[in-house]
Amino acid sequence: MNFASDNTTGIAPEILQALVAGNDGFALGYGNDDVTRAVERRIGEIFERDVAIFLVPTGTASNALALAHVSPPWGAVFAHAEAHILTDECGAPEFFGAGLKLVGLPGVGCKVTPQTLAETVSHYEGHSPHQVIPSAFSFAQASEAGTIYRPDEITALAAIAHAHGMKVHMDGARFANALVRMNASPAEITWKAGVDVLSFGATKAGALAAEAVVFFDRAAAAHMAERRKRAGHLLSKHRFLSLQFEAFLNNDCWLRLARHANVMADRLAAGLAAAGRPPVWPVEANLVFIALPKLAVAKLKSAGAQFYVRASDSLPGQVKFGPDQSLIRLVTSFATRPEEVEKFVELAAKV
Ligand SMILES: Cc1ncc(COP(=O)(O)O)c(C=O)c1O
């Protein structure tokens, strides 16, 4: 019953096999190999656009380098206050961005509304050179609460950002989970809706360690290659990043893996709701949040269930529950088995 994170899994068999098969022989380093070229073409096909791609091994590197590339050091990057870039990246965006400023915004279910963005940005005008200047809006798709932004919401947010000269960055650590939930294409939820740069995640979805920074305007990616190298994130045996992505995208493997993770989250949510503990936010990807009595949390843990407990005061105004309750996060993945879900639900109903 491991629901701690989608990075507690192993590697999806298709990807592991591709790594083993690709281990034979030699290939040029630093991304100058045929597999890397093929992956670049494939990602371009998926997004129906000529894109510039930079593979890196971690989501933090992907987010931080993407933001550093679209924001000057005196820029402000707006994102939800609970966004991974603000809470879990140890200042990497600010570090690689040479001091850029992250500004956390409120919003239910870890989503920023167009109204909030517009209102906030209006406070960042007319005070030059004393104040940082709005440079980017970043949002996670799926969000850190497991909710998703629909194409019309992205379009509205991007319109505000662009009207203020800002770029739009999507943290797609769980891009596949969000995509398969929607009746929309990868293009429709990214560049067609106004996204300028995407951190396209494969790690949580089944890879060992592979993330792609995708620029939808090639010109905007000028010197990103140097930025990645300078940051120490250009892998010399780069083909192993590309092999992961190739297998991930091959035969819709990525969509299949994400669908499974989402179905497991849906089952978990339905079972817990039937047991009187409905999720606190809509389950739209592979994350389920429920409020539970602290005693029940302790009993679940001692029965071997693994999950994280969120600090009760970390989501101001979003979830209301008493001091004897905790908010717990349950994450499913491509590797979650239905039996584990059933066992957890049964146990939760008992405690
Ligand atoms: C929303 C989000 N973005 C990015 C990441 C990537 O982080 P890492 O640097 O651990 O790969 C994570 C991982 O937890 C995440 O949840």
PDB file of N, CA and C and ligand atoms in Angstrom, residues 7 58-61 63 84 89 140 142 144 171 173-174 204 211, ligand 1:
ATOM      1  N   ASN A   7       7.054   8.786  -7.368  1.00  0.00           N
ATOM      2  CA  ASN A   7       8.469   8.463  -7.602  1.00  0.00           C
ATOM      3  C   ASN A   7       8.975   7.366  -6.656  1.00  0.00           C
ATOM      4  N   THR A  58      16.013  15.893 -13.999  1.00  0.00           N
ATOM      5  CA  THR A  58      15.081  16.155 -12.887  1.00  0.00           C
ATOM      6  C   THR A  58      14.062  17.244 -13.243  1.00  0.00           C
ATOM      7  N   GLY A  59      12.941  17.166 -12.547  1.00  0.00           N
ATOM      8  CA  GLY A  59      11.908  18.170 -12.743  1.00  0.00           C
ATOM      9  C   GLY A  59      12.357  19.533 -12.235  1.00  0.00           C
ATOM     10  N   THR A  60      13.120  19.526 -11.167  1.00  0.00           N
ATOM     11  CA  THR A  60      13.610  20.796 -10.622  1.00  0.00           C
ATOM     12  C   THR A  60      14.500  21.499 -11.645  1.00  0.00           C
ATOM     13  N   ALA A  61      15.388  20.740 -12.282  1.00  0.00           N
ATOM     14  CA  ALA A  61      16.258  21.337 -13.307  1.00  0.00           C
ATOM     15  C   ALA A  61      15.417  21.864 -14.462  1.00  0.00           C
ATOM     16  N   ASN A  63      12.227  22.838 -14.502  1.00  0.00           N
ATOM     17  CA  ASN A  63      11.495  24.062 -14.127  1.00  0.00           C
ATOM     18  C   ASN A  63      12.439  25.255 -13.979  1.00  0.00           C
ATOM     19  N   HIS A  84       5.199  23.577  -6.655  1.00  0.00           N
ATOM     20  CA  HIS A  84       6.466  22.881  -6.410  1.00  0.00           C
ATOM     21  C   HIS A  84       7.647  23.834  -6.516  1.00  0.00           C
ATOM     22  N   GLU A  89      11.751  23.208  -4.299  1.00  0.00           N
ATOM     23  CA  GLU A  89      12.912  23.209  -5.205  1.00  0.00           C
ATOM     24  C   GLU A  89      14.096  23.974  -4.611  1.00  0.00           C
ATOM     25  N   ALA A 140       1.270  24.413 -12.573  1.00  0.00           N
ATOM     26  CA  ALA A 140       1.498  22.972 -12.712  1.00  0.00           C
ATOM     27  C   ALA A 140       0.260  22.305 -13.294  1.00  0.00           C
ATOM     28  N   ALA A 142      -0.778  18.356 -14.173  1.00  0.00           N
ATOM     29  CA  ALA A 142      -1.784  18.619 -13.171  1.00  0.00           C
ATOM     30  C   ALA A 142      -1.187  19.417 -12.000  1.00  0.00           C
ATOM     31  N   GLU A 144      -0.523  20.629  -7.984  1.00  0.00           N
ATOM     32  CA  GLU A 144      -0.026  19.915  -6.807  1.00  0.00           C
ATOM     33  C   GLU A 144      -1.178  19.327  -5.988  1.00  0.00           C
ATOM     34  N   ASP A 171       4.448  23.606 -15.632  1.00  0.00           N
ATOM     35  CA  ASP A 171       5.194  22.532 -14.971  1.00  0.00           C
ATOM     36  C   ASP A 171       4.414  21.243 -15.224  1.00  0.00           C
ATOM     37  N   ALA A 173       5.144  18.065 -14.726  1.00  0.00           N
ATOM     38  CA  ALA A 173       5.654  16.843 -14.084  1.00  0.00           C
ATOM     39  C   ALA A 173       4.606  15.735 -14.203  1.00  0.00           C
ATOM     40  N   ARG A 174       3.304  16.134 -14.205  1.00  0.00           N
ATOM     41  CA  ARG A 174       2.209  15.164 -14.370  1.00  0.00           C
ATOM     42  C   ARG A 174       1.378  15.531 -15.599  1.00  0.00           C
ATOM     43  N   LYS A 204       7.897  10.775 -13.195  1.00  0.00           N
ATOM     44  CA  LYS A 204       6.799  10.308 -12.341  1.00  0.00           C
ATOM     45  C   LYS A 204       5.902   9.335 -13.090  1.00  0.00           C
ATOM     46  N   GLU A 211      13.200  14.374 -18.153  1.00  0.00           N
ATOM     47  CA  GLU A 211      12.257  15.482 -18.285  1.00  0.00           C
ATOM     48  C   GLU A 211      12.695  16.292 -19.499  1.00  0.00           C
TER      49      GLU A 211
HETATM   50  C1  LIG B   1       4.495  19.518  -9.455  1.00  0.00           C
HETATM   51  C2  LIG B   1       5.890  18.985  -9.502  1.00  0.00           C
HETATM   52  N1  LIG B   1       6.793  19.578 -10.311  1.00  0.00           N
HETATM   53  C3  LIG B   1       8.039  19.113 -10.429  1.00  0.00           C
HETATM   54  C4  LIG B   1       8.471  18.016  -9.727  1.00  0.00           C
HETATM   55  C5  LIG B   1       9.850  17.479 -10.025  1.00  0.00           C
HETATM   56  O1  LIG B   1      10.704  17.348  -9.022  1.00  0.00           O
HETATM   57  P1  LIG B   1      12.071  16.543  -9.040  1.00  0.00           P
HETATM   58  O2  LIG B   1      13.136  17.566  -9.137  1.00  0.00           O
HETATM   59  O3  LIG B   1      12.042  15.833  -7.750  1.00  0.00           O
HETATM   60  O4  LIG B   1      12.123  15.625 -10.236  1.00  0.00           O
HETATM   61  C6  LIG B   1       7.600  17.403  -8.820  1.00  0.00           C
HETATM   62  C7  LIG B   1       8.048  16.268  -7.973  1.00  0.00           C
HETATM   63  O5  LIG B   1       7.597  16.053  -6.888  1.00  0.00           O
HETATM   64  C8  LIG B   1       6.274  17.890  -8.724  1.00  0.00           C
HETATM   65  O6  LIG B   1       5.369  17.302  -7.898  1.00  0.00           O
END
